[in-house]
Coordinates of C-alpha atoms in Angstrom, one line a residue:
M1 CA 106.1 7.3 260.8
K2 CA 104.7 6.9 264.3
E3 CA 105.8 10.4 265.3
E4 CA 104.1 11.8 262.3
W5 CA 100.9 10.1 263.3
L6 CA 101.1 11.4 266.8
E7 CA 101.5 15.0 265.5
R8 CA 98.6 14.6 263.2
I9 CA 96.3 13.2 265.9
C10 CA 97.2 16.2 268.2
Q11 CA 96.6 18.6 265.4
R12 CA 93.3 17.1 264.4
L13 CA 91.9 16.9 267.9
Q14 CA 93.4 20.0 269.6
G15 CA 90.9 21.6 271.9
R16 CA 88.7 18.5 272.1
A17 CA 87.3 16.6 275.1
L18 CA 86.3 13.1 274.0
L19 CA 85.5 9.7 275.2
E20 CA 87.8 7.0 273.8
E21 CA 85.3 5.8 271.3
E22 CA 84.7 9.3 270.1
V23 CA 88.4 9.8 269.6
K24 CA 88.5 6.7 267.4
W25 CA 85.4 7.7 265.4
A26 CA 86.8 11.2 264.8
L27 CA 90.2 10.0 263.6
R28 CA 88.8 7.3 261.4
S29 CA 86.4 9.7 259.8
W30 CA 89.3 11.9 258.8
E31 CA 92.2 9.6 258.0
N32 CA 91.9 6.7 255.6
E33 CA 95.1 5.2 256.9
L34 CA 93.7 5.0 260.5
K35 CA 90.7 3.0 259.3
K36 CA 93.1 0.1 258.9
L37 CA 94.3 0.1 262.4
E38 CA 92.9 -2.3 265.0
D39 CA 91.6 -0.8 268.3
K40 CA 94.7 -2.0 270.1
E41 CA 97.0 -0.2 267.7
M42 CA 94.9 2.9 268.2
D43 CA 95.1 2.5 272.0
D44 CA 98.9 2.2 271.7
L45 CA 99.1 5.5 269.8
L46 CA 96.9 7.3 272.3
G47 CA 98.9 5.7 275.2
L48 CA 102.1 7.2 273.7
L49 CA 100.5 10.6 273.6
V50 CA 99.5 10.3 277.3
V51 CA 102.9 9.1 278.4
S52 CA 104.6 11.9 276.5
G53 CA 102.4 14.5 278.2
K54 CA 100.9 15.8 275.0
V55 CA 97.4 14.6 276.0
Q56 CA 95.6 14.3 279.3
C57 CA 93.8 11.1 280.1
T58 CA 91.6 10.0 283.0
A59 CA 88.5 8.0 283.6
S60 CA 85.4 9.8 282.3
L61 CA 83.8 9.1 285.7
E62 CA 86.0 8.8 288.8
A63 CA 85.5 7.2 292.2
I64 CA 86.6 9.4 295.0
S65 CA 86.9 8.4 298.7
K66 CA 84.5 10.3 301.0
E67 CA 87.5 11.2 303.1
G68 CA 88.8 13.2 300.2
E69 CA 91.5 10.7 299.1
E70 CA 91.4 9.7 295.5
P71 CA 92.1 6.0 294.8
F72 CA 95.1 5.6 292.6
F73 CA 94.6 3.8 289.3
S74 CA 97.3 4.0 286.7
F75 CA 96.7 4.6 283.1
F76 CA 97.5 1.0 282.2
A77 CA 95.1 -0.2 284.8
W78 CA 92.4 1.8 283.1
M79 CA 93.3 0.3 279.8
K80 CA 92.8 -3.2 281.2
R81 CA 89.4 -2.2 282.5
M82 CA 90.3 -3.5 285.9
L83 CA 88.5 -0.9 288.0
R84 CA 85.9 -2.6 290.2
F85 CA 83.7 -1.8 293.1
G86 CA 82.4 -4.0 295.8
K87 CA 82.7 -3.6 299.6
E88 CA 84.4 -0.3 299.0
N89 CA 81.3 1.2 297.4
A90 CA 80.1 2.6 300.7
K91 CA 83.4 4.5 301.0
L92 CA 83.3 6.1 297.6
T93 CA 81.6 9.0 295.9
Y94 CA 81.6 9.7 292.2
H95 CA 82.3 12.6 289.9
C96 CA 81.8 12.8 286.1
N97 CA 84.9 14.5 284.6
R98 CA 83.0 15.0 281.4
C99 CA 80.0 17.1 282.6
G100 CA 80.8 17.8 286.2
A101 CA 77.9 15.8 287.6
D102 CA 77.9 14.7 291.2
E103 CA 76.6 11.6 293.0
K104 CA 72.9 12.3 292.4
D105 CA 73.3 11.7 288.6
I106 CA 75.6 8.7 289.0
H107 CA 74.2 5.2 289.0
L108 CA 75.8 1.8 289.7
V109 CA 75.0 -1.1 287.3
Y110 CA 76.7 -4.4 286.3
C111 CA 78.9 -3.6 283.3
H112 CA 79.6 -6.2 280.6
R113 CA 82.6 -4.3 279.5
C114 CA 84.6 -4.4 282.8
R115 CA 82.7 -7.5 284.1
G116 CA 81.8 -5.9 287.4
E117 CA 79.8 -3.3 289.1
C118 CA 80.4 0.0 287.4
A119 CA 79.1 3.6 287.7
Y120 CA 77.9 5.7 284.8
C121 CA 76.6 9.2 284.5
R122 CA 73.0 9.8 283.5
R123 CA 73.2 13.5 283.1
C124 CA 75.4 13.4 279.9
L125 CA 74.2 10.0 278.7
V126 CA 72.5 11.6 275.6
M127 CA 76.1 12.5 274.4
G128 CA 77.5 9.0 275.0
R129 CA 78.1 6.8 278.0
S130 CA 80.5 8.2 280.6
S131 CA 81.5 5.5 283.1
C132 CA 84.3 4.3 285.3
C133 CA 85.7 2.0 282.7
V134 CA 85.7 4.5 279.8
L135 CA 88.7 6.6 279.2
Y136 CA 88.4 10.4 278.7
Y137 CA 90.9 12.4 276.7
L138 CA 91.6 16.1 276.9
F139 CA 93.6 17.5 273.9
P140 CA 95.2 20.8 274.7
C141 CA 94.9 23.6 272.1
N142 CA 98.1 24.8 270.5
R143 CA 98.8 28.5 270.9
R144 CA 97.7 30.3 267.8
K145 CA 99.6 32.9 265.9
V146 CA 97.8 36.1 266.6
K147 CA 97.7 38.6 263.7
Q148 CA 96.6 42.2 263.5
N149 CA 95.1 42.3 260.1
I150 CA 92.2 44.6 261.0
H151 CA 91.6 47.2 263.7
A152 CA 88.3 47.4 265.7
E153 CA 87.2 50.6 264.0
A154 CA 87.8 49.2 260.6
A155 CA 85.7 46.1 261.5
L156 CA 82.9 48.3 262.7
Y157 CA 83.0 50.5 259.6
S158 CA 82.7 47.3 257.4
Y159 CA 79.0 47.3 258.3
P160 CA 77.5 50.7 257.4
Q161 CA 74.0 49.2 257.3
L162 CA 73.9 48.9 261.1
T163 CA 71.5 51.3 262.7
E164 CA 72.7 53.8 265.3
A165 CA 71.5 51.6 268.2
Q166 CA 73.1 48.5 266.6
C167 CA 76.4 50.4 265.9
A168 CA 76.6 51.5 269.5
A169 CA 76.2 48.0 270.8
A170 CA 78.7 46.6 268.3
R171 CA 81.2 49.2 269.4
S172 CA 80.7 48.3 273.1
A173 CA 81.3 44.6 272.3
L174 CA 84.5 45.4 270.5
E175 CA 85.7 47.6 273.4
F176 CA 84.9 44.8 275.8
Y177 CA 87.0 42.3 273.9
E178 CA 89.9 44.7 273.6
G179 CA 89.9 45.3 277.4
P180 CA 92.4 43.6 279.6
S181 CA 91.9 39.8 279.9
D182 CA 92.5 39.9 283.6
E183 CA 89.4 42.1 284.1
K184 CA 85.9 41.1 283.2
Q185 CA 85.5 38.0 281.0
E186 CA 81.7 38.2 280.5
F187 CA 79.6 40.8 278.6
L188 CA 75.9 40.8 278.0
V189 CA 73.9 42.3 275.0
W190 CA 70.4 42.9 276.1
A191 CA 68.5 43.4 272.8
V192 CA 64.8 43.6 272.4
C193 CA 63.2 40.9 270.2
G194 CA 63.8 41.8 266.6
A195 CA 66.6 44.2 267.3
G196 CA 69.0 42.4 265.0
K197 CA 71.4 41.1 267.6
T198 CA 72.9 38.6 265.2
E199 CA 74.1 41.4 262.9
V200 CA 75.3 43.4 265.9
M201 CA 77.9 40.6 266.4
F202 CA 79.3 40.7 262.9
P203 CA 81.9 43.5 263.5
L204 CA 83.2 41.6 266.5
L205 CA 83.2 38.3 264.5
R206 CA 85.1 39.9 261.6
Y207 CA 87.6 41.5 264.0
L208 CA 88.2 38.1 265.7
L209 CA 88.4 35.9 262.5
E210 CA 90.6 38.2 260.5
N211 CA 93.0 38.4 263.5
G212 CA 93.3 34.7 263.8
R213 CA 91.0 34.1 266.8
S214 CA 88.7 31.2 267.2
V215 CA 85.0 31.6 268.0
L216 CA 82.2 29.4 269.2
W217 CA 78.7 30.6 268.6
A218 CA 76.6 28.4 270.9
T219 CA 72.8 28.3 271.4
P220 CA 70.5 25.9 273.3
R221 CA 68.2 25.1 270.4
R222 CA 68.9 23.2 267.2
D223 CA 66.4 25.2 265.1
V224 CA 68.4 28.4 265.9
V225 CA 71.6 26.7 264.7
L226 CA 69.9 25.7 261.4
E227 CA 68.5 29.2 261.0
L228 CA 71.9 30.9 261.8
A229 CA 74.1 28.7 259.6
P230 CA 73.3 30.1 256.2
R231 CA 73.4 33.7 257.6
L232 CA 76.9 33.2 259.0
Q233 CA 78.1 31.5 255.8
R234 CA 76.8 34.4 253.7
A235 CA 78.3 37.0 256.1
F236 CA 81.8 35.2 256.3
P237 CA 82.2 33.3 253.0
D238 CA 86.0 33.2 253.3
Y239 CA 86.0 31.2 256.6
A240 CA 85.0 27.6 257.0
L241 CA 82.1 27.2 259.3
A242 CA 81.6 24.0 261.4
V243 CA 77.9 23.4 262.1
L244 CA 77.3 20.9 265.0
H245 CA 74.1 19.6 266.4
G246 CA 72.5 16.3 267.2
N247 CA 71.7 15.5 263.5
T248 CA 75.0 16.6 262.1
P249 CA 76.2 13.9 259.6
P250 CA 78.9 11.6 261.1
Q251 CA 81.6 12.7 258.7
E252 CA 81.1 16.3 259.7
K253 CA 80.5 15.8 263.5
W254 CA 84.2 16.1 264.4
N255 CA 84.9 19.3 262.4
A256 CA 86.3 22.2 264.4
D257 CA 87.1 25.1 262.2
Q258 CA 88.0 28.6 263.3
L259 CA 84.3 29.5 263.5
V260 CA 82.0 26.9 265.1
L261 CA 78.2 27.1 265.3
A262 CA 76.9 24.5 267.7
T263 CA 74.2 23.6 270.2
T264 CA 75.3 24.0 273.8
H265 CA 75.2 20.2 274.2
Q266 CA 78.0 19.9 271.5
A267 CA 80.2 22.2 273.6
L268 CA 80.7 19.2 275.9
R269 CA 83.1 17.9 273.3
F270 CA 85.5 20.9 273.5
Y271 CA 88.2 21.8 275.9
R272 CA 89.8 25.2 276.3
R273 CA 89.6 25.8 272.5
F274 CA 87.9 29.1 271.8
D275 CA 89.1 32.6 272.4
V276 CA 85.5 33.9 272.4
V277 CA 82.2 32.2 273.0
I278 CA 79.1 34.0 271.8
M279 CA 76.3 32.5 273.9
D280 CA 73.0 33.2 272.0
E281 CA 69.6 33.0 273.7
V282 CA 71.3 32.5 277.1
D283 CA 67.9 32.6 278.8
A284 CA 66.4 29.7 276.7
Y285 CA 65.5 26.2 277.7
P286 CA 67.3 23.8 278.3
Y287 CA 70.4 26.1 279.1
T288 CA 68.7 27.6 282.1
S289 CA 67.6 24.3 283.6
D290 CA 70.6 22.1 283.1
D291 CA 73.9 23.0 284.9
M292 CA 75.7 20.7 282.5
L293 CA 75.3 23.2 279.7
P294 CA 76.9 26.3 281.3
F295 CA 79.7 24.0 282.5
A296 CA 80.3 22.8 279.0
V297 CA 80.2 26.2 277.4
N298 CA 82.6 27.7 280.0
R299 CA 85.1 24.8 279.6
A300 CA 85.1 25.2 275.8
R301 CA 86.6 28.7 276.3
T302 CA 90.3 29.3 276.9
L303 CA 91.2 30.4 280.4
S304 CA 91.9 33.9 279.1
G305 CA 89.0 33.9 276.7
K306 CA 85.8 36.0 276.9
T307 CA 82.1 35.3 276.6
V308 CA 79.4 37.4 275.1
Y309 CA 75.8 36.7 276.1
L310 CA 72.9 37.6 273.8
T311 CA 69.4 37.7 275.2
A312 CA 66.1 39.6 275.0
T313 CA 65.1 38.5 278.5
P314 CA 68.0 38.3 280.9
R315 CA 67.6 36.0 283.9
P316 CA 67.1 37.7 287.3
D317 CA 70.6 36.8 288.4
Y318 CA 72.1 38.6 285.4
Q319 CA 69.9 41.6 286.0
K320 CA 71.1 41.8 289.6
R321 CA 74.7 41.7 288.4
M322 CA 74.1 44.4 285.8
Q323 CA 72.8 46.7 288.6
K324 CA 75.9 46.4 290.8
P325 CA 78.5 49.2 290.9
T326 CA 81.0 48.9 288.0
N327 CA 83.9 48.3 290.4
H328 CA 82.1 45.4 292.1
K329 CA 83.6 42.0 291.5
D330 CA 80.2 40.5 290.3
F331 CA 79.3 43.4 288.0
L332 CA 78.3 42.2 284.5
P333 CA 79.3 44.7 281.8
H334 CA 76.5 45.1 279.3
V335 CA 74.8 47.1 276.6
K336 CA 71.1 47.5 275.8
I337 CA 69.6 47.7 272.3
P338 CA 66.1 49.1 273.2
V339 CA 64.7 49.4 269.7
R340 CA 64.2 47.2 266.6
Y341 CA 66.1 47.8 263.4
H342 CA 63.1 49.6 261.8
G343 CA 63.0 52.3 264.4
H344 CA 59.4 51.8 265.5
P345 CA 58.5 51.4 269.2
L346 CA 57.7 47.9 270.5
P347 CA 53.9 47.1 270.5
E348 CA 52.8 47.1 274.1
P349 CA 50.5 44.3 275.4
V350 CA 47.2 44.9 277.0
I351 CA 45.6 42.8 279.8
C352 CA 42.0 41.6 279.4
R353 CA 40.4 39.8 282.3
E354 CA 37.8 37.1 281.7
S355 CA 36.3 35.0 284.5
K356 CA 36.0 31.2 284.6
L357 CA 38.0 30.7 281.5
N358 CA 38.4 27.0 281.8
N359 CA 34.7 26.4 282.3
R360 CA 33.7 28.7 279.4
L361 CA 36.1 27.1 277.0
R362 CA 34.8 23.7 277.8
T363 CA 31.1 24.7 277.6
R364 CA 31.8 27.0 274.7
K365 CA 30.2 30.0 276.3
P366 CA 31.1 33.3 274.7
I367 CA 34.4 34.9 275.7
H368 CA 34.3 38.4 274.4
T369 CA 38.0 39.1 274.3
L370 CA 38.8 35.9 272.4
L371 CA 36.0 36.1 269.9
S372 CA 36.5 39.8 269.1
F373 CA 40.3 39.1 268.6
I374 CA 39.5 36.3 266.2
E375 CA 36.9 38.4 264.3
N376 CA 39.2 41.4 264.0
S377 CA 42.1 39.3 262.8
E378 CA 39.9 37.6 260.2
K379 CA 38.6 41.0 258.9
R380 CA 42.1 42.4 258.6
G381 CA 43.6 39.2 257.1
R382 CA 46.4 39.1 259.7
P383 CA 48.1 35.9 260.8
V384 CA 47.4 34.8 264.4
F385 CA 49.3 33.1 267.3
I386 CA 47.1 32.0 270.2
F387 CA 49.2 30.6 273.1
V388 CA 48.0 28.2 275.7
P389 CA 49.7 26.8 278.8
A390 CA 49.6 23.1 278.0
I391 CA 49.2 20.7 275.1
R392 CA 46.0 19.2 276.5
Q393 CA 44.3 22.6 276.1
L394 CA 45.0 22.9 272.4
P395 CA 42.0 20.7 271.2
I396 CA 39.7 22.4 273.7
L397 CA 40.6 25.9 272.3
Y398 CA 40.4 24.6 268.7
D399 CA 36.9 23.1 269.2
Y400 CA 35.8 26.3 270.9
I401 CA 36.9 28.5 267.9
L402 CA 35.2 26.2 265.4
A403 CA 32.0 26.2 267.5
H404 CA 31.8 29.9 267.1
N405 CA 33.1 30.3 263.6
E406 CA 33.3 27.3 261.2
N407 CA 35.3 29.4 258.7
W408 CA 38.4 28.7 260.8
K409 CA 38.3 24.9 260.2
T410 CA 40.6 25.2 257.2
K411 CA 42.4 28.3 258.4
A412 CA 43.6 27.2 261.9
A413 CA 45.8 24.4 263.3
T414 CA 47.3 23.3 266.5
V415 CA 51.1 22.9 267.0
H416 CA 53.4 21.8 269.9
A417 CA 56.9 20.6 270.5
S418 CA 56.3 16.9 269.6
D419 CA 54.1 17.6 266.6
P420 CA 55.8 15.9 263.6
E421 CA 54.1 18.5 261.2
R422 CA 55.3 21.5 263.2
E423 CA 57.6 22.9 260.5
A424 CA 55.0 22.3 257.8
K425 CA 52.4 24.1 259.7
V426 CA 54.6 27.1 260.4
M427 CA 55.4 27.2 256.6
A428 CA 51.7 27.1 255.8
L429 CA 51.2 30.1 258.1
R430 CA 54.0 31.9 256.4
E431 CA 52.6 31.2 252.9
G432 CA 49.0 32.2 253.9
R433 CA 47.5 28.7 253.6
L434 CA 46.8 28.9 257.4
Q435 CA 45.8 32.1 259.2
A436 CA 46.1 30.9 262.8
L437 CA 48.3 28.6 264.9
L438 CA 47.1 27.6 268.4
T439 CA 50.3 26.7 270.2
T440 CA 52.2 26.1 273.4
T441 CA 55.3 28.1 274.3
I442 CA 57.3 26.3 271.6
M443 CA 56.5 29.2 269.3
E444 CA 57.6 31.9 271.7
R445 CA 61.0 32.1 270.0
G446 CA 62.5 31.9 266.6
V447 CA 59.5 32.5 264.4
T448 CA 59.2 35.8 262.5
L449 CA 56.0 36.6 260.5
S450 CA 54.9 39.9 259.1
G451 CA 51.7 41.3 260.7
I452 CA 51.3 38.7 263.3
Q453 CA 48.6 39.2 266.0
V454 CA 49.1 37.6 269.4
L455 CA 46.8 36.4 272.2
V456 CA 47.9 34.5 275.3
C457 CA 45.0 32.5 276.7
Q458 CA 45.2 31.9 280.4
A459 CA 48.2 34.2 280.7
D460 CA 48.1 33.8 284.5
A461 CA 49.3 30.2 284.2
P462 CA 52.8 29.6 285.9
V463 CA 54.4 28.6 282.6
F464 CA 53.9 32.2 281.4
D465 CA 56.6 33.9 283.4
E466 CA 58.0 37.3 282.6
A467 CA 60.6 36.1 280.1
A468 CA 58.0 33.9 278.3
L469 CA 55.5 36.8 278.0
V470 CA 58.2 39.2 276.8
Q471 CA 59.3 36.7 274.1
I472 CA 55.7 36.0 273.1
A473 CA 55.0 39.8 272.8
G474 CA 58.2 40.0 270.7
R475 CA 56.5 38.0 267.9
A476 CA 54.4 41.1 267.0
G477 CA 55.6 44.2 265.0
R478 CA 58.9 42.8 263.8
S479 CA 58.4 43.7 260.2
A480 CA 59.3 47.2 258.9
S481 CA 56.2 47.1 256.6
V482 CA 53.9 46.1 259.6
P483 CA 55.6 47.4 262.7
D484 CA 52.5 47.3 264.9
G485 CA 50.5 44.4 266.2
Q486 CA 47.9 43.5 268.7
I487 CA 49.1 41.7 271.9
I488 CA 46.6 40.5 274.5
F489 CA 47.2 38.8 277.8
M490 CA 43.8 37.2 278.6
A491 CA 43.5 35.8 282.1
E492 CA 41.3 35.5 285.1
E493 CA 43.8 37.2 287.4
V494 CA 46.6 39.7 286.8
T495 CA 49.9 38.2 287.8
G496 CA 53.2 39.8 288.7
A497 CA 54.7 38.3 285.6
M498 CA 52.2 40.0 283.3
K499 CA 52.8 43.3 284.9
A500 CA 56.6 42.8 284.8
A501 CA 56.6 41.9 281.1
I502 CA 54.6 45.0 280.2
R503 CA 56.8 47.1 282.4
Q504 CA 59.9 45.8 280.8
I505 CA 58.6 46.5 277.3
K506 CA 57.5 50.0 278.2
K507 CA 60.8 50.7 279.9
M508 CA 62.7 49.7 276.7
N509 CA 60.4 52.0 274.6
R510 CA 61.1 54.9 277.0
L511 CA 64.9 54.3 276.9
A512 CA 64.8 54.2 273.1
R513 CA 63.0 57.5 273.0
E514 CA 65.5 59.1 275.5
L515 CA 68.4 57.9 273.3
G516 CA 66.8 59.2 270.2
Y517 CA 66.6 55.8 268.5
I518 CA 62.8 55.8 267.8
S519 CA 62.2 57.3 264.3
Y520 CA 58.4 57.0 264.4
T521 CA 55.7 57.8 266.9

């Protein structure tokens, strides 16, 4: 009976990296029989797995001597919570095995669990407490039976609705995956906003799933996970989809099907599980600002696995790698999709300079660019996004607009990241109950509205870098019925970021024309 339990635990948790309490939560959420076990009985089962070599176990956070010698603490010593610090603290440095954090993110506190001074990691604290007295389990993933139920060309031809540009990108992704595993393990799809990059991945996904491969589709933002989940379920109804994010119900949190859609934070709970990782919006916050997230995503992939990055605005380091010779060790294989699915060129932003913007907004003096933009949008009945650099500027801009046109009192609203009514306001804009949203950069991604007009107020602010401005410009012209749209960068000074964003958009339009992808002029 015990052997049967050990096999079931290994099978259930294969490819997982979990703190000891997470292991127990996961098993008890799946197996009714395990709910009856005491913690000590559960510890005994896990101990047997470790001793037999089927599971790796260590402290979630380790103390390492500064001379490079690792203090020896046996598994059973860890189980008794006997690790303590004291006079030896000065000779120790710390490393979080869970998220890779070093000493700057590690803090010493008195721990009631081990009844002594204990270190814990603040970097991954949002995912549970990693500390010196908490065990950390790595469950190896069993080798899967690889089938050849479908060939790459057949997977590609399963989607005749793809445009020529999308089909070329999908073919490149399939060719990358079929290449030798000892060559390049990373591939980037550079798709303009609204190019349909999700659908471009469907042939590769079908090829992988039907041939028995496992896939993690990761993205930094929960709202993207929620938006993608029904699309993936409709596209692949024959495959179970695990959807993991911070608000996933407890009984579903530990699911790990062949296809997993998750936030990048959730990747921290996987270990060498996935044959392919599709990293969506690789340029988005917080992925670009937190080293823990790339660490987690990379560790979730098998050693011979591959990663596909999806982005409309590659970071400078990626762009440098793409420009290297193809035989260079740092070269990043890639493909560009320079046109939207509807075949129209991208709307190109214009720069409008206005002096003393802050002062004129506060004193409500006329700003020609802003007032004419609002007036034209009102006449045409087009929905509007007006972006500002900071939350504190939203009420100033709102009051300014009302001072010059009271009609907007019931047609405009402000929105920002911590606004509890954010989703309701976006829905009101979609349904026509609102015509304008004054917003921070929170709306630069993930919102698609037909006919949207865009103005960036104080576009010379540091928060509006090249990537942000390209994403903001990408809100306009996404609909086939209204493929155009006005985009204005209003600022006192013209910044390099503004020029670079416009240059990038024009470059993509030029490339699309050269390749014959643009169907309209």
